[in-house]
Structure formats: structure tokens, C-alpha cells
Amino acid sequence: MANTIELDIRRQDTPYSPPYWQRFSIPHRRGHNIVSALMVIREHPFTQEGKRVDPVAWEFNCMEEVCGACSMMINGRPRQACSTLVDSLEQPIRLEPLSKFPVVRDLMVDRSKIFNDLKRVRAWIEIDGAWDIHQGAPRISPVAWKENYLYSRCMSCGCCLEACPEYATEKDFVGPAALAAVRLMNSHPTGRYHRRQRLHAIMGDDGLSNCGNAQNCVRVCPKQIPLTTAIGELGRQTSLQLLRDLFGESE
Amino acid sequence: MKPQRKVIVVGGGLGGLWSALRVAEAGFQVEIFSLFEVKRSHSVCAQGGINASIDTKGERDSVWQHIVDTLKGGAYLANQPPVKTMCEQAPGIIRTFERMGVTFSRTAEGLLDLRLFGGVKNRRTLFAGASTGQQLLYGVDQEIRRQEALGRVRKFEWWEFLSLVKDGQGICKGIVAMNLRTMDVKHFRADAVILASGGMGHVFGHRSTNSTNSTGAAACRAYQQGARFANCEFFQFHPTAMLGDDKTRLMSEAARGEGGRIWVPKDPAERRKPTRIPEQERYYFLEEWYPSYGNTVPRDLASRAIWKVVHEMGLGVGGEHKVYLDITHLNPGFIEQRLHAILDIYRKFHGTDPVHEPMEIYPSAHYAMGGLWVDFEKDENSGGLKAGSPRNHASSIPGLYACGECDYGYHGANRLGANSLLSASFSGRVAGEAVASYLEGLEAGLEAVPEHLYTDEVSRQQRLNQDLLRGGAENPYTLHHELGEIMSSQVGVVRDNATLKQAIDSLQGLAQRCRAVDLESNNSWSNQGLVYARQLQEMVRLGLVIASSALARDECRGAHYKPAFELTPPTDAYPGDPAYEVYREKWKQQNQQWLKTTITEHSTAGPRISFEQVDLSVLPPEEPRDYR
């Protein structure tokens, strides 16, 4: 095994400046992941040629693949940097920021669009208030739970959006993550009461029909969320909703 | 018409979002400040579950038993009225989460499922797969998003809290914060501020299970402006954390519960692969020292035993600070099914398979029982918290509230597993309701606070930035490693006064060096080094608070272990036996002297320590904790 780790990192000083590449070389250590390797560079910010540079900026927090902060392009694939082990990668390792979001600096991007889209599709359950009403929500079967749980683990990391050919900074397609949230909210026993509004939110322009069925999303999701299954189910839900809109609600 | 009141919440984890929700529901404007998108807060890391006595397993579990377990588990150090109300209202919190859409795991009947957790006898822990904290946070996050859409909540994500702004009477009236992209330092007016900034695990360097942003910096900044800390010497070390250069990752107790064994090679010079070391050359020290509990001794005992075998006996694997957690002898199909979440994390982050190779683990800083001191008002009728009192969760600075892990409220000297998600949610809710009451009683509006108080504080913070940017020779990241080393080895699992004094000296030296760090940079945009250097200064100060509090407490209680002052029950004697009753009397005498809240106040000379009575009105301390 090589005794160094070589990384090519795409740098960008500000949102308004041009990107450039730098190569770094750090001593190999078993068990390094991309974040721990970047931590070594941050402590010793010298390029391979020995030039002192600004430490690379990137986002990270939980380091256990549950917070979604450290998404970046690693050898051309959107991944969580914390759970990507260096020894599993071909070198030099190429690190780039996600391309579907505005760069803030180096590997940091602004993913606020993800959260705005969750607002757009009304991804919440309407409750009267966060106080005890002395009863919970209606029962949920273990089978339904198992399906819902898959979707509830979405950590808004943005990998699916990066991989989606229809999702882009300049376009308004809500993307697979928000669609899966609609699927989840619509299946909650009281969330169902407002599924019409959620379905309408994804039935217009830039909604469900923009999905080109490339199926890239489901392949890159670090949590193996069945995004395309959700999109399929929503196709059926929106078709039924269309009929209800034409002939009136029966419920 | 009353003026529109505004509240600032610092931190967007479970505690912060719950408090924000309750303030918004009371009709006030809320601004949430967070270092990152709130959905990425450390609450997501809690895996195991959340406690609430709903007694659906035919075990006659009761709220009272939950109260007793929490108070005894905490070695009676928690004020009892808040704990009582928390346990009583836990089922209601769960029902509310369920309505928010949290995907709690279900029984065949579609009911909420329960599991058994450490330190208790009945099944009382609700869970959502293996990601309970994540699911709970997302439930509240969705409700906050709805409040945002309704215009009642505004988020300031990628902002770092730097300091409080107080009016002429010392009442908190806003904050100064720094934009983490532009690095602009600005002030924000508010009628009240809630600090929900989470834990401080990274004071122990990378030997912590906490998220990397859990530095405790925000709480420490409030401390320097007059907020008191309480019980900071109590820090829970989780015995089985997977090692890492970046941070440690929790390997749940379930690994031992399902039959995992902890061992080290008997020969310190052993260098063979663990699977090649014959059975008779392995030292299963927990099984030898605790024959009845074996590998499933409580967290604190396991941590101390591992410490002893590594530090006192020099038997750490390969001469390093680590021991084996071995499940290779168990049926692979069985452990795959029962321990899937752990196997997954270990394989993913270590790259080896625990089914075939023993895991390497070591105790790691996990949870701060101590934190910002907060008040409460007792309801004389119920003996619990007085609902809606503006005193609940009020810090020692008027107008400043604290909730979640950054407060000290509910866990006494040690926290039960699955009580942290409960205390974060409950304290957030109570704090939000307390702030709503506080605002109802406020007379003057914010316009009465002179502008210069805000602009002066902004200038002071800008000067602090400039001083740091002037530069020096020290590497802030290396200093953080040194801090972690001091804290883990000298203020960690096992403590003694001589070492603690050394640690305090070293920390004072470190505090000086932290002022002259090398932040050479050509770029003032998103300067992570500057942010880190400022947090580092706070972490060193917190280290001093923890070490000073630990030095002041000459006893063993909960997670604070000073063997020189240990009081052990007589072997083979039980309640009723004369020898045991002598021990019980000694234990009570010890409580006379030490069953008190440690208070730490900031002064230029260093942390000033004093003690305060604990409210023991619910369960008087008669029974020592006994795990035999």
C-alpha cells in the first residue's frame, strides 16, 4: 500500500472568484476517511510542492453519516466524506464541491434550496399545537412503519439532487428528496388529511412530471432510500388527485 | 396594543427547536441562530431511544419508577421537582412527537414499541429504528418549517453566537453574532434569549462521541458574561467507543448485552492478531472483577475498569489506549440481526468486520451532565415544576434562558441511557413556555435599550477577531490535540487532586498560547480557522471550569470518580446487616457534606467555586446505589 495519500482538491476562494486546483499529499494512515484526511491538511496546510496555502474549507459535523453536512464529489461521485474511507478509493483522490448548489468556499456549498423545497411541498404534519392532547396519532401497522421509516431517514444531504439530470441551480424542479418527503407525509394517518395540498404543490410546473426517470438518485443515496419507488407511488397519487379535482372529492 | 416581542434561540437541536416552537405558538416572533442548517444538529446522533413510562408491556412500569431510576442513577444530585415533572410528562411528549409524524417503531398491533435500556428493570424506551434522535429532531424541524412558512419563525443558519448584549440593569436584550460566510459581526435585538447550544464533548479533543461542533463555546461565552455553570465536573464517559483520529463513535451497550466480551492480551508485548491469541492468553478482566454482572456492568464501572487495565496495569492493546470488544464467538446470523446498526457503523468507518475481528474500543467523553445553571419554581401542591413559571429554565442572567444539554437540570451526577432525548425535548418545551410568561410580564420594549450598548459590543467582538488575526506561532489544531490529551488523561475517567492541579496549570498555559495562533490567510471569506481559534479559547476555559470543579469535589459520586475518597459497601453485607448499616451511615454523612450542586462563576482570577443545596423533596436519599 502507498505510504502517502494524494488528494486533488478544487479550491474556490469566494462565491465570486474562479476555481483552481491544488494537490496535497499526506502520510498514509489506516482508517483515514475523507474528513479525517482534510483535518490533517487543515493542520498542515501545505500543497505537495510545499507551498503554504489557506486551509481547505468544508462542512462536517456528526461524522457518523446521519447529519448530511459533509456531502461532496469524491472521484466524481456525490458522497458523504465522513464515511468514505481513503483506502477504498483510487488515488489521487479528486475532491470537488457539489455542482448543483452555489459554492460558498472550496468544498462548501449553499444548500438552502433543499430546505426551501421542503417548504414548497408542505413537508410537515399539521398539528393544533405542540402540547399534549392526551392521545397520540392513530395506530400504524408494522408494515407501513417499515416503509415509512426508510423515507424518514433522509438527511437532506443533497446527493440525490446532485445526481439528478433534471435538478439544476437555474431550474426549479423540486427534486427527488422533496418528493420522497411528500410520499412520507401523505402516508401518515393524519398527514393524509392534507395530501391534496401537497399533491397540488408537485402537480404543477417543476413538480413530479419533470422527473426524467434516470434513476440516478436512488443509486447515490447514502441511506438507500427507495426514491424512485416514492416517485412511482406519487405518480399514482397525483393521477387519482387529478380525477378527484375533475369529479370532486369523495372523502 | 402591546409591542411585538421577539425571542432569539441560539441552537437548533432538539432543545432549541422545541423552545422555539412553544414561543412561536404563544404568538411571539422567534429568530433561530445556528452554526449550520438546524437539521444537522447533534441530536441526530442519539440512536437508542427516549424514555417514557407508558407501561404497554405488562411489566407494571410506572412513572414513579422512572422518577426513582432517574434520581438514583444521578446519585441524587439533581433537583427533584423538575425531574418529577419531566418523567410525569414524558408520555405526553411522546404523544406529541407521534402527532408530528415521528416514525416510532411499532408492535404487531400498531402500538408504540418499547425496549429495555441500561440502568432500569422495565421496558420503557421508545425508539425509531436505530436513529431515534434523528427522527425526533426531524419531527420538530418539520413543525418549525411550518412556523417559518407562517412567518412566525425566522432562521439565521450559518451564524455563530459571540456574546450577549445586556441593558443598564444587566438584563439580556439581544446578542452579537458572526456570519460564517461573510464574517460580518452584527447585533440582534431581542426581548429574551434562549441558549440551546448543546454539549461540549470536544473539550476532550477527538476522544469524544460528540459532533465536531459540540464545543460548548456558546455556553462558555455566556458564562464569561455572568451566567453561572453548575456541576461541570460530571461528565459521562461511554466505555465502548470506536477509536478514530477525527472523533470516536459510539458502539452501543447492546454489543455487550448480546454477549460481547471485553479483553486484552495478558502479555503487554503481545503483537499477534487478536484472532491468533489463544484463549488462555486473554485477560477477560470485567468477567474476573465483576463475576455476577461480567461484561454488562454499568457504563461508569466499565469505563473505570478499562482505564485501570490500560493505565495502571499497562495492558492496553499494542501498548496503546485501547481494548478489544469481541463478538466473533457469537453466531454471525444472530448478531447480524440483533446488532446490525453497530456492525454497519464499524464496517463503514473502520473498514474491518467485527464478525471476524474483535473491535478496538476505549472510553470516550459522551455527555455533559453539568452546564449552565438554571432556576425552577416548585409547585407546592404537586411537588413538581410550576407550569408556566417564568423562573423555569431561567439562567442567572435575567432574560437569558437555557435548555437542552447546555443546561445542568435533570441528570444529577450521571445520566441514564435514553433520558437525554427526553430532557432535551422537555426542557426545550418548558423553557419556551417560561419565556412566553416572562414576555407577558415585561413592561418596557426594546426601543428603550440604547443603541450604543449594541454597537459597543459589536466593536468589542470585532477587536477580538482582529487580535486573533494579528497572528502568532501556535497551530490552533495542534493546541486542540493538547487540550484533548490533558483533559482525557488528567480530568477523565479517574481523577486525583495532584493530577488535577497539574491539569489546571497546563490549561492555564494553554489559555495563554491560544491567544497567539497562526491564522495566516489571504482570505477573509468563510474563515474557518478564525472561528475555530475562537472556539478553542472557549474550550480551554471550559476545561478549566471542569478541572476546577473536579478538584473541589472530594468524593466519588456518579461519573466523578476520585479513588482516594471512595466509599465502598462491605462485601457480603446487605441492607439490614450491621456492617451494611454502618456503611449506610457513612454514606449519609458523605451526603451531608457533598450532596450539593457545584456552582462555578467566572472571575478574572479563574473559576470561582461555591455550593448550593439540592431540592430533595421528592425522594429523600436513603438508599445508596448498589449494582451488586
Tab-separated table of C-alpha atoms in Angstrom, chain A residues 16-209:
chain	number	residue	atom	x	y	z
A	16	TYR	CA	-17.486	35.155	-6.978
A	17	SER	CA	-13.940	34.018	-7.779
A	18	PRO	CA	-12.725	31.390	-10.262
A	19	PRO	CA	-11.953	27.855	-9.130
A	20	TYR	CA	-8.449	26.343	-9.218
A	21	TRP	CA	-6.894	23.007	-8.279
A	22	GLN	CA	-4.280	22.126	-5.690
A	23	ARG	CA	-2.627	18.821	-4.913
A	24	PHE	CA	-1.960	17.712	-1.344
A	25	SER	CA	-0.037	14.755	-0.067
A	26	ILE	CA	-0.362	13.441	3.474
A	27	PRO	CA	1.117	10.410	5.239
A	28	HIS	CA	-0.962	7.287	4.869
A	29	ARG	CA	-2.734	6.037	7.958
A	30	ARG	CA	-5.054	3.105	8.102
A	31	GLY	CA	-8.628	4.095	8.772
A	32	HIS	CA	-8.482	7.612	7.299
A	33	ASN	CA	-11.739	8.836	5.865
A	34	ILE	CA	-12.016	11.939	3.697
A	35	VAL	CA	-12.899	14.209	6.618
A	36	SER	CA	-10.036	12.991	8.788
A	37	ALA	CA	-7.683	13.442	5.812
A	38	LEU	CA	-8.951	17.001	5.337
A	39	MET	CA	-8.339	17.576	9.056
A	40	VAL	CA	-4.685	16.664	8.530
A	41	ILE	CA	-4.458	19.156	5.676
A	42	ARG	CA	-6.140	21.808	7.791
A	43	GLU	CA	-3.489	21.338	10.480
A	44	HIS	CA	-0.628	21.343	7.950
A	45	PRO	CA	-1.889	23.422	5.035
A	46	PHE	CA	0.914	22.826	2.549
A	47	THR	CA	0.496	21.700	-1.032
A	48	GLN	CA	2.512	18.819	-2.387
A	49	GLU	CA	5.120	21.331	-3.595
A	50	GLY	CA	5.437	22.597	-0.042
A	51	LYS	CA	3.646	25.858	-0.606
A	52	ARG	CA	1.760	27.211	2.387
A	53	VAL	CA	-1.873	27.825	1.420
A	54	ASP	CA	-5.136	28.623	3.171
A	55	PRO	CA	-6.637	25.531	4.823
A	56	VAL	CA	-9.343	23.897	2.728
A	57	ALA	CA	-12.852	24.862	3.855
A	58	TRP	CA	-15.534	22.195	4.039
A	59	GLU	CA	-18.569	21.269	6.088
A	60	PHE	CA	-18.826	18.397	8.545
A	61	ASN	CA	-20.441	17.716	11.882
A	62	CYS	CA	-21.709	14.335	13.099
A	63	MET	CA	-19.033	12.185	11.394
A	64	GLU	CA	-21.413	9.231	11.573
A	65	GLU	CA	-23.339	9.725	8.344
A	66	VAL	CA	-26.521	10.986	9.955
A	67	CYS	CA	-26.296	14.785	9.720
A	68	GLY	CA	-25.784	15.126	5.970
A	69	ALA	CA	-23.307	18.009	6.254
A	70	CYS	CA	-20.213	16.638	4.524
A	71	SER	CA	-21.564	15.866	1.036
A	72	MET	CA	-19.043	16.456	-1.743
A	73	MET	CA	-17.896	15.000	-5.045
A	74	ILE	CA	-15.346	12.285	-4.364
A	75	ASN	CA	-13.755	10.877	-7.510
A	76	GLY	CA	-16.730	12.170	-9.454
A	77	ARG	CA	-19.435	10.721	-7.238
A	78	PRO	CA	-21.573	12.582	-4.653
A	79	ARG	CA	-20.900	11.028	-1.252
A	80	GLN	CA	-20.632	11.666	2.462
A	81	ALA	CA	-16.984	12.463	3.113
A	82	CYS	CA	-17.064	11.121	6.687
A	83	SER	CA	-17.996	7.580	5.714
A	84	THR	CA	-15.791	7.358	2.634
A	85	LEU	CA	-12.617	5.510	3.607
A	86	VAL	CA	-9.471	6.612	1.829
A	87	ASP	CA	-8.307	3.028	1.323
A	88	SER	CA	-11.393	2.285	-0.749
A	89	LEU	CA	-10.534	4.979	-3.306
A	90	GLU	CA	-8.289	5.284	-6.308
A	91	GLN	CA	-5.587	7.925	-5.943
A	92	PRO	CA	-5.099	10.773	-6.481
A	93	ILE	CA	-8.457	11.368	-4.833
A	94	ARG	CA	-10.380	14.141	-6.527
A	95	LEU	CA	-12.496	16.309	-4.227
A	96	GLU	CA	-14.923	18.853	-5.644
A	97	PRO	CA	-17.901	20.758	-4.274
A	98	LEU	CA	-21.379	19.586	-5.283
A	99	SER	CA	-22.081	21.247	-8.632
A	100	LYS	CA	-25.832	21.801	-8.273
A	101	PHE	CA	-25.507	24.324	-5.472
A	102	PRO	CA	-23.717	27.696	-5.303
A	103	VAL	CA	-20.170	27.376	-3.958
A	104	VAL	CA	-19.557	29.296	-0.735
A	105	ARG	CA	-15.888	28.465	-0.482
A	106	ASP	CA	-13.769	25.480	-1.577
A	107	LEU	CA	-15.900	22.397	-0.841
A	108	MET	CA	-18.667	24.290	0.981
A	109	VAL	CA	-21.891	24.894	-0.896
A	110	ASP	CA	-25.162	26.646	-0.088
A	111	ARG	CA	-27.906	24.030	0.083
A	112	SER	CA	-30.717	26.315	1.292
A	113	LYS	CA	-32.692	25.391	-1.844
A	114	ILE	CA	-33.245	21.905	-0.385
A	115	PHE	CA	-34.981	23.344	2.648
A	116	ASN	CA	-36.986	25.849	0.621
A	117	ASP	CA	-38.276	22.990	-1.488
A	118	LEU	CA	-39.416	21.160	1.645
A	119	LYS	CA	-41.418	24.288	2.423
A	120	ARG	CA	-42.767	24.403	-1.121
A	121	VAL	CA	-44.221	20.892	-0.837
A	122	ARG	CA	-45.517	21.469	2.705
A	123	ALA	CA	-43.488	18.621	4.186
A	124	TRP	CA	-44.998	18.726	7.665
A	125	ILE	CA	-47.942	17.347	9.597
A	126	GLU	CA	-50.469	19.991	10.622
A	127	ILE	CA	-50.980	19.816	14.376
A	128	ASP	CA	-53.041	22.149	16.571
A	129	GLY	CA	-50.035	22.742	18.778
A	130	ALA	CA	-47.080	21.064	20.440
A	131	TRP	CA	-48.982	20.271	23.617
A	132	ASP	CA	-50.378	17.036	24.955
A	133	ILE	CA	-53.899	16.292	23.711
A	134	HIS	CA	-53.821	13.070	25.759
A	135	GLN	CA	-53.871	10.867	22.731
A	136	GLY	CA	-51.279	10.063	20.134
A	137	ALA	CA	-51.690	9.674	16.412
A	138	PRO	CA	-53.758	6.696	15.195
A	139	ARG	CA	-52.035	3.304	15.121
A	140	ILE	CA	-49.665	2.430	12.299
A	141	SER	CA	-49.132	-1.129	11.119
A	142	PRO	CA	-45.610	-2.523	11.363
A	143	VAL	CA	-45.600	-2.999	7.589
A	144	ALA	CA	-46.489	0.642	6.943
A	145	TRP	CA	-43.941	1.670	9.569
A	146	LYS	CA	-41.195	-0.229	7.838
A	147	GLU	CA	-41.864	1.542	4.537
A	148	ASN	CA	-42.197	4.968	6.143
A	149	TYR	CA	-39.032	4.548	8.163
A	150	LEU	CA	-36.974	4.198	5.001
A	151	TYR	CA	-38.070	7.661	3.903
A	152	SER	CA	-37.831	9.298	7.304
A	153	ARG	CA	-34.052	8.818	7.283
A	154	CYS	CA	-33.499	11.411	4.556
A	155	MET	CA	-30.894	13.809	5.952
A	156	SER	CA	-31.129	16.468	3.220
A	157	CYS	CA	-27.544	15.802	2.158
A	158	GLY	CA	-28.229	16.632	-1.492
A	159	CYS	CA	-26.518	13.626	-3.106
A	160	CYS	CA	-29.677	12.597	-4.992
A	161	LEU	CA	-30.120	16.131	-6.270
A	162	GLU	CA	-26.528	16.281	-7.436
A	163	ALA	CA	-27.005	13.069	-9.407
A	164	CYS	CA	-30.380	14.025	-10.879
A	165	PRO	CA	-30.047	15.237	-14.505
A	166	GLU	CA	-33.230	17.321	-14.154
A	167	TYR	CA	-32.180	19.153	-10.990
A	168	ALA	CA	-30.169	22.317	-11.542
A	169	THR	CA	-29.381	25.649	-9.929
A	170	GLU	CA	-31.108	27.564	-12.701
A	171	LYS	CA	-34.158	25.266	-12.799
A	172	ASP	CA	-36.943	24.928	-10.249
A	173	PHE	CA	-37.551	21.165	-10.264
A	174	VAL	CA	-38.234	20.154	-6.631
A	175	GLY	CA	-36.129	17.013	-6.997
A	176	PRO	CA	-36.332	13.533	-5.513
A	177	ALA	CA	-35.678	14.444	-1.846
A	178	ALA	CA	-38.717	16.721	-1.513
A	179	LEU	CA	-40.840	14.261	-3.475
A	180	ALA	CA	-39.940	11.468	-1.076
A	181	ALA	CA	-40.928	13.779	1.796
A	182	VAL	CA	-44.379	14.186	0.201
A	183	ARG	CA	-44.660	10.406	-0.008
A	184	LEU	CA	-43.796	10.154	3.706
A	185	MET	CA	-46.158	12.906	4.908
A	186	ASN	CA	-49.053	11.622	2.781
A	187	SER	CA	-48.869	8.208	4.380
A	188	HIS	CA	-49.075	9.459	7.973
A	189	PRO	CA	-52.556	8.732	9.377
A	190	THR	CA	-53.307	12.425	9.968
A	191	GLY	CA	-50.836	13.767	7.416
A	192	ARG	CA	-53.195	12.267	4.836
A	193	TYR	CA	-55.723	14.974	5.632
A	194	HIS	CA	-53.589	17.481	3.751
A	195	ARG	CA	-52.314	15.351	0.938
A	196	ARG	CA	-54.332	17.331	-1.603
A	197	GLN	CA	-52.283	20.466	-0.915
A	198	ARG	CA	-49.027	18.539	-1.105
A	199	LEU	CA	-50.022	16.804	-4.309
A	200	HIS	CA	-51.070	20.092	-5.869
A	201	ALA	CA	-47.689	21.508	-4.941
A	202	ILE	CA	-45.967	18.836	-7.033
A	203	MET	CA	-48.540	18.589	-9.849
A	204	GLY	CA	-47.738	21.903	-11.484
A	205	ASP	CA	-44.627	23.051	-13.323
A	206	ASP	CA	-41.320	21.921	-11.849
A	207	GLY	CA	-43.045	19.132	-9.961
A	208	LEU	CA	-43.281	15.395	-10.320
A	209	SER	CA	-43.618	15.362	-14.109
